[in-house]
Structures are given as structure tokens and as C-alpha cells.
Amino acid sequence: MVSYVLNGRMDLKIAPATRERVLAAARSLDYRVSHSARALRLGRTNTFGFYTGGALPDVADTFYRKVVGGLQQGCHRHGRDLLLHHACAEADVEAVFASLTDGRVDGLIVLDVFDEALVGRLAASSTPVVSLVNALPGMPAVVADDEGGERLMLDHLVSRGVRTLCVHRAGERGNSVARREAAFIAAAEARGVPWRACPTRTVEPSDLGWLAARDFEPPAVFVTWMDVFAYTFIAACARLGLRVPEDIGVVGFDDLPRPDAPLVRLTTLHAPWEQVGLTAIDALVTLHDGGQVAPLTVLPVSLVAGETA
Amino acid sequence: MVSYVLNGRMDLKIAPATRERVLAAARSLDYRVSHSARALRLGRTNTFGFYTGGALPDVADTFYRKVVGGLQQGCHRHGRDLLLHHACAEADVEAVFASLTDGRVDGLIVLDVFDEALVGRLAASSTPVVSLVNALPGMPAVVADDEGGERLMLDHLVSRGVRTLCVHRAGERGNSVARREAAFIAAAEARGVPWRACPTRTVEPSDLGWLAARDFEPPAVFVTWMDVFAYTFIAACARLGLRVPEDIGVVGFDDLPRPDAPLVRLTTLHAPWEQVGLTAIDALVTLHDGGQVAPLTVLPVSLVAGETA
DNA sequence: GTGAAAGCGCTAACAG
DNA sequence: CTGTTAGCGCTTTCAC
């Protein structure tokens, strides 16, 4: 059995002479396995796919790398390959769905799929799908404990004697950022700590009027839901001549490494994004093998007490 | 011809009634094409692969996104899919080579493949391969004009009356960073402008002695080969109490957008990384169709006069 | 222990 | 214009 030899299988007894004969022939013919043929025959590809809706904004890069790193590690542990599907902005839902479920991969990890029709198709398909970071209807998800993290953050800020909570209103809905915001506000209200909304979408002067006017009572902290936004805020403060944290503090979420050395160590929440990716692959393997997985897996988040609040 | 109908081919005349019959059957059976079967039959996958050696460091994220964006756009234009291969650090060269050439993709774009054995195998394989950013022996490459860019930069600095050129010695060899460094130094010497080497590998105090001691005569500029390093340098200057560009200027290369708003607009060289990716795909398509491509394609770089030098 | 052969789903060529 | 069929390269079952 040529196939047995080439795959290095030891479960069948093959005469050493025969084995060597096969190997020699393969070498001389410059034999290369055909992935397509094997996949067709086996009905599986030993490959998992990663699909993220639309183009990832540049700001998400480091986060993305963390997640993909976890996926890679998980795939490696289970002897699977990882295929990074590329979102095609112009393609319609059916085309994207077709290309995701054409048998190229045995299962799918999805992130930031906001198209409800696509989510529905994927949830109903026979391909196992696991959602990352955000829970999606109809499929298991692996997420960070956004709510628990924000409660930790509120406790931290209260213990530091903060007087004014300037809460970032990003205007997002139904995703992890929105959950963080809701959880923080709920915690503040439960503790009776006053807060105010700061609709600082960008660092444009029009959005930073409250900051430029120093329209807050120190000690104040600006509470954001992503590190990258906290860093942007720090840059804006520097431009406006405000010191962090003396004039106003700032906190984030993610605890992602920065490409350039930041001027300060940010006070933030550490979310285990690699672990999220790794856990999602574990779930996908279980699903692919016909097992059951929890509809929602929540991974813990911890406080990183830095210098900014 | 069921196949003709399902593929929406109009070159063969099919009776509308038959066409509709086929389509109805496909719908009722929830028919889905099999990528593997089609690939096996056709001997092609309409997919190009992107492979980058080892894990990409976090600092390269934005650059990576730019390049991949260009690849994606190019693939889309040519109706190809893009498969992002994942480097598996533990796997040996033969295993990586086998997985890259198992017929999963019709051609390969490679970036930062430093293993010479792997380069040799790929160059000798029947799979078309195009190298990006760096030229590699035995395969066509698409690169930015590192040398021309650095000449532009030298001219700019000279015209601004710089007196001391502190040149970053990154210690890299044989890649685009090394080419930039060599070209800048050659241009400086050709113009008779003095320069000195500054082995600032990191922002550790031990590497920044010359900067902390202000061991340079203003107006001085620190010349680096990547934006990310220039930003790191700016952060170090801030920590040491030096102003940029008053005390010392700094310039970079890449002109990549920053996730957070930078405090200053960096003086740098704009390299068209998306265009590099796009051009590489064009070349790969030509190669795959049996055509010839130039061994080296050099894309122009332009000066971005910012506020830091 | 080893060789032969069926068949995965698809496309293209060919006969009707 | 339409139905049938060979065969892509692989794995696995079945005779030998």
C-alpha cells in the first residue's frame, strides 16, 4: 500500500524492503501529495478557517495579531492548519457564505461578523462555527469577561479616590465595547458613583471641547473601552497641555503591547486574547469531532494598575 | 450540462427550461460546490498564498496590513482568493515547503523568508513565487526604491542645513533596511556630508548614552530606516527631556499611519506598500499564465516633509 | 504481506 | 441542445 508508506503509518505491517522501494520511487518522481485529492477523498481538510467581517481597521492590528497567535497555537496543538480567509467587501452575503463553506476548511472561527444574514447562514450551516470576542446568535462563542473587568476597574478608580468619571460614549451597540460601557456604568450606579458621558469619538477639537475647557472636577478619569483610544486621548491631552494623570487620568481595556515604547504605563484591564483564540480552537475541534461545547465561554480579565489612573 | 449551468457559463447554449430545472434541483438539494473536487479536476485553485517567514513582530503590523491590503486588492481584481499561510516556527523546511506546494494555491507571495534552504526549494519548484519588499535569489521581486528614497532624504536634510547626521546602525544585512542604510551613507559621502554611526538598537539607557550626553552638534538629525523606530526615538527624547526637532531631529521610512494620533507629523519617506502587493499579484498572475515577468520591479518612493526634521 | 480497484465531486469531451 | 462518461490523485476495502 503505497499510501500507507507515504503517510508513514505504522499500524499496518509493511515489509521494510517494500517500504524502501516506495520511498525511492517517490523520491525519484519528486512526488508531492495533492491536498485537493486527499481532501476530496477524506471529506476533510484538517484546516480551520478564520473569517473576520469587512476590513480590519488599522487600530485593531495588535489585537488581531494576539487573537491569530492564539488560533495558530491552538491549531498547531491539534495538528490543524489555519487558513485566514479574506473578507471581500464587495462580495454579497451568498458569495461569502459559499466561499466559507465550500469544503476548504473543516470549521470556522469568526470575528466581527456584523451582517445578520451571514450570521444566520453560518449558524444554520453544517460547518462548525465558533465566534470570538463577541457572542453571536446560534453559535458558541469564546469571550473575555468584559463586565467583570469593568467592575474591577470601577473598584480600582474608587479606591484611588476619583471624583469625576468621564465615560467614553463610543456609540457602539451589541458588541463587546458596548458591554464594557454598560457594565461600567451599571457598576458606577450600583456603587452610587456619579459619572458623565463624554462623546469623544475622535481627537478633533470639536469632540474635545469638554477637555480643552477643563470642564471636569479633579481628580477626574476618562474611562475608555480600548487601549488604543486611551493612547489617542493621552496624545490629545499633551497637545492641549494637560498632564496625565495629574490633570486628568485615563484607563483602557486590552493590555496590548505597543509597537513604540509608550511614555507611560497605561492603567488598563488585561484580556487574554491569545487564550481566547486557543480556547476557540479547542471548541472547534470538539465540535468537528461531533462533541458538544458550551454556548458561551467567558475568560477572566485582570486589572493592570499603571501610571495613568 | 449541469456544470455549465451551475457555473453560470453563457458560452454554451442551454435551453432556459433546462437551466431552470438544474437550478431548481440545486436549490432543493441545498447544493454546494466542492472546492476540493473542482481543484482536483482543474489542477488549479484560483487561490494565491501569502507566506511570511516566522512570526511577524508586532511592530510590523501596520506595514503588514498595508501589504496584505494590496495583495487582497490584486487578487480581487484578478478573481483570485488570497490564502494567508501561517508560518509554523517549529516545522522544518521540508514540512513548510511541502505544505506551501501541496496544490492548495496556484502561486505564492513570500515576505521575509530568511531560510536559504526554503528560498532555494521555492525558487526551484514549479509553483510560481514572487518575493515582496526584499529581492530573493531565483525568483522575481517587487520592492520599493529604498536607495532612491534615501537619496531624496539626504537632499532634504542637506537643504534644511543639517550639520550632524546621526545614522542608525541597525546591524541588519541583506534586506531592505540594510539597503536603505547603505544608500544613505553612500549618498552622504558622495555629497561630502559628514555622518556618524549611532548603534541605537533599543531605547535602553545603555544604547542611548550619546543621546543623553547630547554628544552631537546641532542642528542634528537621527536618521532611521523605519517609522516605528523614529517614533520610539521620539518617545526616548521626551523621556530624556530633549525637544524634537529643536534639540535633535529624526526621520523615518514607510509613512505608515499610526493607530493613535502622533504628537508630531514625522518627516519620512512614503513607500507604496499597497502598490507593492498589488503589483506582486499582477506578476504572479502573469507567471501562472505562463508569461514572463521582470526579475525586479522597483516602485518609487517620495519624501514626506513633516515636522521632525 | 501486497496489488488491484472503487469512488469521493467535479469538468470537459463526446456521443446522441 | 442534452445525457453520459472518463479521469484528476487519493484512501481504503477487498482479493490474492
XYZ file of C-alpha atoms (C1' of nucleotides) in Angstrom:
650
model
C 0.000 0.000 0.000
C 1.781 2.984 -1.337
C -0.484 5.335 0.565
C 0.317 3.730 3.891
C 4.025 4.077 3.384
C 3.891 7.670 2.204
C 1.816 8.682 5.178
C 4.269 6.983 7.462
C 1.597 4.817 9.014
C 2.849 2.053 11.211
C -0.449 0.409 12.006
C -0.199 -1.880 9.012
C 2.657 -4.308 8.636
C 4.755 -3.430 5.632
C 7.921 -5.243 4.652
C 10.919 -2.945 5.061
C 12.006 -3.750 1.526
C 8.661 -2.697 0.096
C 8.641 0.470 2.173
C 12.048 1.447 0.876
C 11.010 0.683 -2.684
C 8.026 3.003 -2.398
C 10.053 5.771 -0.805
C 12.703 5.531 -3.508
C 10.089 5.777 -6.241
C 8.526 8.802 -4.547
C 11.882 10.492 -4.332
C 12.822 9.847 -7.918
C 9.473 11.113 -9.162
C 9.645 14.179 -6.938
C 6.348 13.060 -5.515
C 4.239 15.671 -3.777
C 0.917 14.936 -2.081
C -2.114 16.585 -3.571
C -4.058 18.404 -0.955
C -7.140 18.567 -3.155
C -7.212 14.862 -3.886
C -6.747 13.916 -0.280
C -9.359 16.419 0.837
C -11.821 15.122 -1.742
C -11.306 11.547 -0.713
C -11.330 12.181 3.015
C -14.034 14.808 3.070
C -11.940 16.865 5.425
C -9.019 19.221 5.089
C -7.520 19.317 8.575
C -7.730 23.069 8.204
C -9.702 25.611 10.156
C -10.626 28.977 8.732
C -10.619 32.399 10.324
C -13.003 34.942 8.927
C -13.411 38.491 10.047
C -16.111 40.663 8.561
C -15.018 43.546 6.380
C -11.560 45.016 6.565
C -9.965 45.252 9.955
C -9.192 48.830 10.857
C -5.534 49.554 11.381
C -6.131 50.283 15.026
C -7.028 46.675 15.660
C -3.757 45.298 14.391
C -2.106 44.272 17.600
C -5.318 42.841 18.947
C -5.737 40.911 15.718
C -2.235 39.512 15.953
C -2.850 38.355 19.509
C -6.023 36.566 18.539
C -4.500 34.989 15.463
C -1.497 33.948 17.514
C -3.803 32.048 19.830
C -5.608 30.458 16.909
C -2.311 29.408 15.382
C -1.146 27.867 18.610
C -4.416 26.026 19.049
C -4.326 24.703 15.503
C -0.777 23.577 15.942
C -1.641 21.675 19.101
C -4.402 19.830 17.316
C -2.435 19.242 14.140
C -4.644 21.532 12.087
C -3.696 24.243 9.637
C -5.082 27.729 9.889
C -6.476 29.464 6.844
C -7.032 33.168 7.148
C -9.991 33.927 4.942
C -10.006 37.297 3.453
C -13.112 39.388 3.678
C -14.168 40.684 0.325
C -16.042 43.896 0.957
C -17.774 43.924 -2.409
C -18.969 40.331 -2.383
C -22.567 39.675 -1.399
C -23.517 37.521 1.550
C -24.260 34.435 -0.526
C -20.903 34.592 -2.255
C -19.056 34.999 1.028
C -21.073 32.194 2.591
C -20.400 29.933 -0.370
C -16.678 30.548 -0.253
C -16.586 29.956 3.505
C -18.455 26.666 3.245
C -17.100 25.163 0.034
C -15.237 22.498 1.927
C -11.957 24.305 2.011
C -11.997 24.220 5.798
C -13.422 21.850 8.388
C -14.588 24.616 10.670
C -14.681 28.343 11.040
C -13.688 30.914 13.627
C -15.450 34.212 13.073
C -14.783 37.676 14.441
C -16.697 40.885 13.906
C -19.303 39.455 11.570
C -21.960 42.134 11.756
C -24.052 41.041 8.811
C -27.044 39.316 10.354
C -27.892 37.377 7.226
C -24.390 35.931 7.097
C -24.517 35.041 10.783
C -27.810 33.258 10.189
C -26.471 31.289 7.237
C -23.362 30.280 9.146
C -25.308 29.294 12.244
C -27.587 27.096 10.147
C -24.812 25.529 8.090
C -23.336 22.128 8.761
C -19.871 23.667 9.122
C -18.947 24.109 12.793
C -18.527 27.794 13.642
C -17.218 29.440 16.800
C -17.473 33.154 17.400
C -14.705 35.144 19.043
C -14.807 38.132 21.398
C -18.489 38.764 20.693
C -21.358 36.344 21.180
C -23.386 35.723 18.044
C -26.818 34.107 17.881
C -26.893 30.438 17.020
C -23.231 29.562 17.558
C -20.907 29.044 20.522
C -18.686 31.955 21.496
C -15.482 32.497 23.452
C -15.254 35.945 25.016
C -13.388 37.926 27.652
C -15.167 38.886 30.858
C -15.948 42.445 29.799
C -18.395 43.007 32.634
C -16.242 41.567 35.386
C -13.285 43.563 34.127
C -15.131 46.844 34.195
C -16.314 46.137 37.727
C -12.664 45.637 38.721
C -11.838 48.925 37.057
C -14.554 50.814 38.847
C -13.380 49.416 42.190
C -9.841 50.454 41.372
C -10.825 54.002 40.453
C -13.000 54.349 43.532
C -10.157 53.135 45.727
C -7.913 55.758 44.141
C -10.368 58.439 45.180
C -11.551 59.517 41.765
C -14.165 62.222 41.893
C -15.257 62.668 38.278
C -15.816 59.739 35.939
C -15.785 60.927 32.344
C -17.193 57.970 30.490
C -16.452 57.426 26.835
C -19.642 57.071 24.804
C -18.441 55.338 21.697
C -21.931 54.833 20.382
C -21.354 51.176 19.668
C -24.123 48.644 20.078
C -24.346 44.957 20.670
C -20.635 44.222 20.798
C -18.020 43.791 23.478
C -17.274 47.522 23.638
C -20.932 48.227 24.324
C -20.933 45.537 27.011
C -17.951 47.127 28.709
C -19.591 50.518 28.677
C -22.894 49.216 30.014
C -21.197 47.173 32.726
C -19.060 50.072 33.911
C -21.994 52.448 34.111
C -24.105 49.858 35.876
C -21.331 49.291 38.396
C -20.890 53.025 38.955
C -24.572 53.467 39.570
C -24.714 50.433 41.843
C -21.919 51.969 43.907
C -23.514 55.410 43.767
C -20.526 56.927 41.970
C -21.511 59.799 39.689
C -20.480 59.704 36.042
C -20.895 61.808 32.957
C -20.895 60.931 29.281
C -18.118 62.295 27.083
C -18.873 61.734 23.406
C -15.242 61.867 22.398
C -15.392 59.946 19.161
C -12.237 61.401 17.712
C -9.466 63.711 18.758
C -10.951 66.517 16.671
C -11.221 69.792 18.564
C -14.996 69.718 18.195
C -15.153 66.500 20.182
C -12.666 67.627 22.792
C -14.370 70.832 23.883
C -15.050 69.494 27.364
C -11.415 68.522 27.706
C -9.979 71.782 26.365
C -12.300 73.739 28.635
C -11.244 71.575 31.575
C -14.890 71.058 32.235
C -14.415 68.485 34.997
C -13.542 68.412 38.635
C -10.274 66.683 39.577
C -9.348 64.082 40.394
C -11.001 63.003 37.160
C -10.526 59.980 34.926
C -11.521 59.444 31.339
C -12.767 55.865 31.011
C -12.323 54.257 27.589
C -13.010 50.752 26.327
C -9.844 50.130 24.312
C -6.179 50.867 24.965
C -5.720 52.395 21.572
C -8.283 55.018 22.389
C -6.667 55.733 25.726
C -3.342 56.356 23.987
C -5.016 58.639 21.493
C -6.527 60.531 24.401
C -3.119 60.853 26.039
C -1.762 62.370 22.837
C -4.678 64.820 22.761
C -4.005 65.800 26.361
C -0.381 66.506 25.530
C -1.459 68.726 22.673
C -3.863 70.618 24.945
C -1.236 70.999 27.625
C -2.900 68.720 30.173
C -0.866 66.335 32.254
C -1.818 62.691 32.719
C -2.777 61.671 35.346
C -2.345 64.902 37.344
C -4.914 66.944 35.398
C -6.955 64.016 34.159
C -6.402 60.260 34.291
C -7.243 57.736 31.637
C -7.833 53.990 31.569
C -8.256 51.461 28.754
C -9.003 47.826 28.053
C -6.993 45.059 26.357
C -3.460 45.488 27.717
C -1.945 45.149 24.263
C 1.766 45.732 23.746
C 2.672 48.930 21.957
C 4.970 48.947 18.933
C 6.837 52.010 20.178
C 7.656 52.460 23.821
C 4.812 54.427 25.360
C 5.601 57.386 27.527
C 3.571 55.971 30.389
C 2.369 52.597 31.587
C -1.339 52.634 30.965
C -3.786 51.621 33.653
C -5.933 49.065 31.915
C -7.583 45.660 32.007
C -5.712 42.637 30.745
C -7.788 40.478 28.434
C -6.282 37.092 27.499
C -6.751 37.340 23.753
C -4.357 34.539 22.845
C -6.161 32.318 25.287
C -9.451 33.305 23.688
C -8.157 32.147 20.305
C -6.729 28.967 21.734
C -9.916 28.106 23.569
C -11.976 28.750 20.455
C -9.896 26.238 18.510
C -10.350 23.677 21.265
C -14.084 24.197 20.962
C -13.968 23.916 17.191
C -12.087 20.632 17.401
C -14.686 19.278 19.787
C -17.464 20.419 17.503
C -15.795 18.923 14.452
C -15.438 15.628 16.253
C -19.157 15.645 16.896
C -18.999 16.773 20.512
C -20.875 19.445 22.396
C -19.441 22.717 23.640
C -20.746 25.394 25.982
C -22.705 28.090 24.166
C -20.622 30.738 25.908
C -17.140 30.546 27.397
C -16.071 33.590 29.417
C -12.367 34.051 30.147
C -11.263 36.158 33.109
C -9.883 39.672 32.861
C -7.461 41.243 35.354
C -6.555 44.754 36.382
C -3.240 46.293 35.333
C -2.500 49.187 37.660
C -0.362 51.522 35.573
C 0.549 55.175 35.935
C -2.396 56.829 34.216
C -5.108 56.461 36.857
C -24.604 20.228 -18.766
C -25.263 20.660 -15.109
C -21.787 22.007 -14.557
C -22.210 24.726 -17.163
C -25.427 25.972 -15.640
C -24.146 25.993 -12.086
C -21.083 27.932 -13.100
C -23.257 30.442 -14.898
C -21.393 29.960 -18.144
C -23.049 31.557 -21.117
C -20.650 30.377 -23.787
C -22.661 27.234 -24.361
C -26.252 27.446 -25.441
C -28.527 25.985 -22.826
C -32.305 25.967 -23.117
C -33.817 28.255 -20.472
C -36.088 25.431 -19.348
C -33.147 23.126 -18.732
C -31.240 25.843 -16.945
C -34.144 26.454 -14.611
C -34.566 22.755 -13.989
C -30.950 22.419 -12.932
C -31.123 25.461 -10.729
C -34.267 24.205 -9.030
C -32.675 20.850 -8.333
C -29.590 22.537 -6.906
C -31.746 24.668 -4.642
C -33.827 21.803 -3.384
C -30.745 19.724 -2.641
C -29.006 22.658 -0.962
C -26.190 22.086 -3.414
C -22.795 23.479 -2.544
C -19.763 23.271 -4.801
C -16.852 21.254 -3.542
C -13.701 23.242 -3.695
C -11.557 20.130 -3.373
C -13.237 18.285 -6.223
C -13.068 21.249 -8.535
C -9.445 21.899 -7.618
C -8.541 18.268 -8.219
C -10.229 18.208 -11.575
C -8.938 21.557 -12.757
C -5.472 21.304 -11.300
C -5.805 24.851 -10.065
C -7.420 26.529 -7.105
C -7.785 30.151 -8.195
C -6.100 30.956 -4.923
C -2.788 32.611 -4.222
C -0.940 32.124 -0.988
C 0.940 34.591 1.155
C 3.724 33.242 3.287
C 5.890 35.183 5.646
C 8.780 33.535 7.407
C 8.483 33.078 11.132
C 6.133 35.128 13.217
C 5.758 38.752 12.288
C 6.859 41.007 15.096
C 4.135 43.217 16.436
C 5.921 46.317 15.234
C 5.339 45.278 11.646
C 1.595 45.161 11.982
C 0.598 48.244 10.094
C 3.104 47.567 7.391
C 1.800 44.014 7.145
C -1.765 45.235 6.830
C -0.787 47.599 4.041
C 0.922 44.866 2.097
C -1.876 42.386 2.627
C -4.383 45.042 1.622
C -2.593 45.402 -1.687
C -2.481 41.640 -2.150
C -6.166 41.395 -1.423
C -6.993 44.119 -3.900
C -4.847 42.499 -6.557
C -6.414 39.095 -6.001
C -9.847 40.595 -6.172
C -9.081 42.271 -9.478
C -7.944 39.005 -10.957
C -10.743 36.951 -9.441
C -8.399 35.038 -7.172
C -8.704 34.253 -3.493
C -5.952 35.006 -1.048
C -4.796 32.402 1.429
C -2.669 33.648 4.275
C -0.371 30.781 5.119
C 0.694 30.620 8.647
C 4.324 30.196 9.458
C 4.882 27.340 11.822
C 8.034 28.075 13.723
C 8.601 24.503 14.828
C 8.157 22.879 11.439
C 11.249 22.009 9.448
C 11.953 23.406 5.997
C 10.728 20.332 4.152
C 7.424 20.323 6.019
C 6.880 24.021 5.332
C 7.840 23.582 1.702
C 5.503 20.611 1.340
C 2.579 22.480 2.820
C 3.240 25.515 0.628
C 3.384 23.418 -2.549
C 0.726 20.781 -1.953
C -1.507 22.294 -4.589
C -3.576 24.331 -2.206
C -2.557 27.509 -4.032
C -1.634 28.336 -7.610
C 1.145 30.682 -6.643
C 2.925 32.158 -3.698
C 3.839 35.619 -2.453
C 6.615 35.494 0.089
C 7.883 38.065 2.540
C 10.766 37.858 4.969
C 11.802 34.317 4.148
C 15.267 34.221 5.581
C 15.852 30.494 5.445
C 18.100 29.979 2.460
C 17.181 26.342 2.035
C 13.498 27.230 1.845
C 14.205 30.002 -0.651
C 16.118 27.542 -2.792
C 13.357 24.947 -2.698
C 10.736 27.541 -3.589
C 12.811 29.027 -6.390
C 13.296 25.583 -7.904
C 9.685 24.495 -7.512
C 7.145 24.567 -10.274
C 4.894 26.824 -8.186
C 5.264 30.466 -9.256
C 6.685 32.570 -6.437
C 7.090 36.341 -6.147
C 9.059 37.958 -3.360
C 7.944 41.166 -1.710
C 9.936 44.088 -0.299
C 13.200 42.162 -0.466
C 14.779 40.587 -3.517
C 15.445 36.866 -3.129
C 17.681 34.738 -5.347
C 15.940 32.787 -8.067
C 12.557 34.492 -8.053
C 11.107 37.799 -9.218
C 10.659 40.516 -6.617
C 8.645 43.702 -6.189
C 10.315 46.252 -3.958
C 10.251 49.929 -3.026
C 13.034 52.199 -4.213
C 14.963 52.171 -0.960
C 18.054 53.714 -2.491
C 16.286 56.482 -4.387
C 14.264 57.306 -1.311
C 17.291 57.691 0.887
C 18.919 59.971 -1.687
C 15.811 62.138 -1.546
C 16.072 62.189 2.207
C 19.710 63.191 2.194
C 18.950 66.038 -0.212
C 16.129 67.175 2.031
C 18.268 67.173 5.166
C 21.099 68.977 3.400
C 18.696 71.625 2.134
C 17.478 72.096 5.700
C 21.020 72.836 6.766
C 21.612 69.807 8.949
C 25.080 69.724 10.435
C 25.272 66.371 12.190
C 23.898 63.179 10.682
C 23.460 60.550 13.377
C 22.916 57.400 11.362
C 21.138 54.435 12.812
C 23.208 51.270 12.572
C 20.635 48.592 12.922
C 23.061 45.823 12.143
C 20.772 44.233 9.574
C 22.187 42.590 6.496
C 20.937 41.758 3.062
C 17.455 43.167 3.419
C 15.714 46.402 2.557
C 16.707 48.071 5.812
C 20.339 47.359 5.067
C 19.893 48.735 1.543
C 18.453 51.964 2.912
C 21.315 52.364 5.311
C 23.953 51.703 2.676
C 22.314 54.020 0.169
C 22.017 56.880 2.630
C 25.616 56.614 3.719
C 26.798 56.366 0.116
C 24.794 59.474 -0.766
C 26.161 61.377 2.217
C 29.709 60.508 1.278
C 29.103 61.364 -2.367
C 27.906 64.777 -1.282
C 30.693 65.153 1.225
C 28.303 65.381 4.169
C 29.809 64.003 7.375
C 27.937 61.326 9.285
C 28.425 59.220 12.372
C 27.099 55.844 13.365
C 24.731 55.563 16.313
C 24.175 51.964 17.358
C 20.811 52.653 18.954
C 19.290 49.202 18.828
C 16.818 49.771 21.607
C 15.678 52.587 23.832
C 17.602 51.137 26.730
C 19.742 53.736 28.520
C 22.892 51.833 27.590
C 22.173 52.372 23.904
C 21.188 55.999 24.333
C 24.299 57.274 26.037
C 25.238 59.508 23.111
C 21.751 60.990 23.126
C 21.542 61.520 26.886
C 25.003 63.133 26.835
C 23.911 65.337 23.934
C 27.031 64.209 22.182
C 26.234 65.883 18.852
C 26.398 69.317 17.326
C 23.058 70.895 16.350
C 21.341 71.090 14.048
C 21.450 67.313 14.194
C 19.165 64.615 12.850
C 18.870 60.964 13.799
C 18.332 59.001 10.602
C 16.367 55.760 10.985
C 15.117 53.201 8.441
C 11.612 52.636 9.741
C 8.913 54.945 11.070
C 8.303 52.785 14.064
C 11.862 53.273 15.194
C 11.629 57.016 14.669
C 8.564 57.132 16.922
C 10.343 55.078 19.544
C 13.213 57.536 19.351
C 10.826 60.463 19.815
C 9.464 58.813 22.949
C 13.013 58.350 24.232
C 13.787 62.018 23.554
C 10.733 63.061 25.539
C 11.901 60.934 28.444
C 15.357 62.479 28.292
C 13.958 65.978 28.107
C 15.081 66.661 24.526
C 12.832 68.500 22.110
C 12.221 67.282 18.561
C 13.304 68.782 16.223
C 14.834 71.701 18.136
C 17.408 69.658 20.028
C 17.606 66.781 17.588
C 15.553 65.891 14.534
C 14.503 62.435 13.428
C 13.393 60.898 10.143
C 11.947 57.515 9.221
C 10.865 55.372 6.293
C 7.472 53.868 5.356
C 4.955 56.638 6.054
C 2.623 54.224 7.776
C -0.481 55.548 9.508
C -0.371 55.470 13.270
C -3.132 53.889 15.312
C -3.154 56.751 17.779
C -2.688 60.337 16.661
C 1.004 61.090 16.892
C 2.149 64.238 18.587
C 4.068 65.358 15.514
C 3.967 64.730 11.801
C 7.039 62.659 11.096
C 9.412 63.572 8.308
C 9.729 60.343 6.384
C 9.705 58.597 3.032
C 6.461 57.321 1.622
C 6.719 53.768 0.303
C 3.709 52.491 -1.667
C 3.264 49.213 0.156
C -0.256 48.547 -1.125
C 1.007 49.104 -4.641
C 3.837 46.695 -3.962
C 1.340 43.999 -3.013
C -0.872 44.762 -5.961
C 1.993 44.686 -8.421
C 3.226 41.405 -6.992
C -0.158 39.811 -7.630
C -0.136 41.105 -11.194
C 3.235 39.458 -11.646
C 2.026 36.219 -10.090
C -0.955 36.114 -12.436
C 1.337 36.598 -15.407
C 3.640 33.875 -14.148
C 0.763 31.496 -13.520
C -0.498 32.099 -17.044
C 2.886 31.084 -18.354
C 4.179 34.576 -19.032
C 7.445 36.266 -18.201
C 7.945 38.985 -15.598
C 10.827 41.301 -14.802
C 13.208 39.818 -12.231
C 12.972 43.031 -10.228
C 10.271 45.693 -10.122
C 11.170 48.837 -8.211
C 8.355 51.165 -7.138
C 9.080 54.845 -6.476
C 9.318 56.365 -3.015
C 8.546 60.004 -2.194
C 9.549 62.428 0.523
C 7.075 63.424 3.222
C 8.278 66.665 4.761
C 6.895 66.587 8.291
C 7.790 68.475 11.443
C 10.604 66.365 12.807
C 13.465 67.337 10.503
C 2.101 -9.137 3.221
C 0.882 -6.992 -1.429
C -1.624 -5.471 -5.717
C -5.945 -4.045 -7.779
C -9.902 -1.300 -7.903
C -13.771 1.606 -6.410
C -15.211 6.063 -5.790
C -15.020 10.996 -3.489
C -17.366 15.590 -6.818
C -16.176 17.874 -10.460
C -15.337 19.334 -15.628
C -14.776 18.619 -20.489
C -15.061 15.827 -24.229
C -18.055 13.087 -26.818
C -21.966 10.643 -28.456
C -26.688 11.077 -29.157
C -29.012 21.222 -27.487
C -28.607 17.353 -23.738
C -27.182 12.920 -21.253
C -23.291 10.022 -20.388
C -18.697 9.179 -19.179
C -13.608 9.291 -18.190
C -10.457 10.540 -15.008
C -7.970 14.224 -11.775
C -4.928 11.766 -7.035
C -6.009 9.948 -3.126
C -7.527 6.332 0.644
C -9.437 2.093 1.835
C -11.600 -2.185 1.066
C -11.163 -6.462 -0.886
C -8.965 -10.336 -3.261
C -4.852 -12.622 -3.745
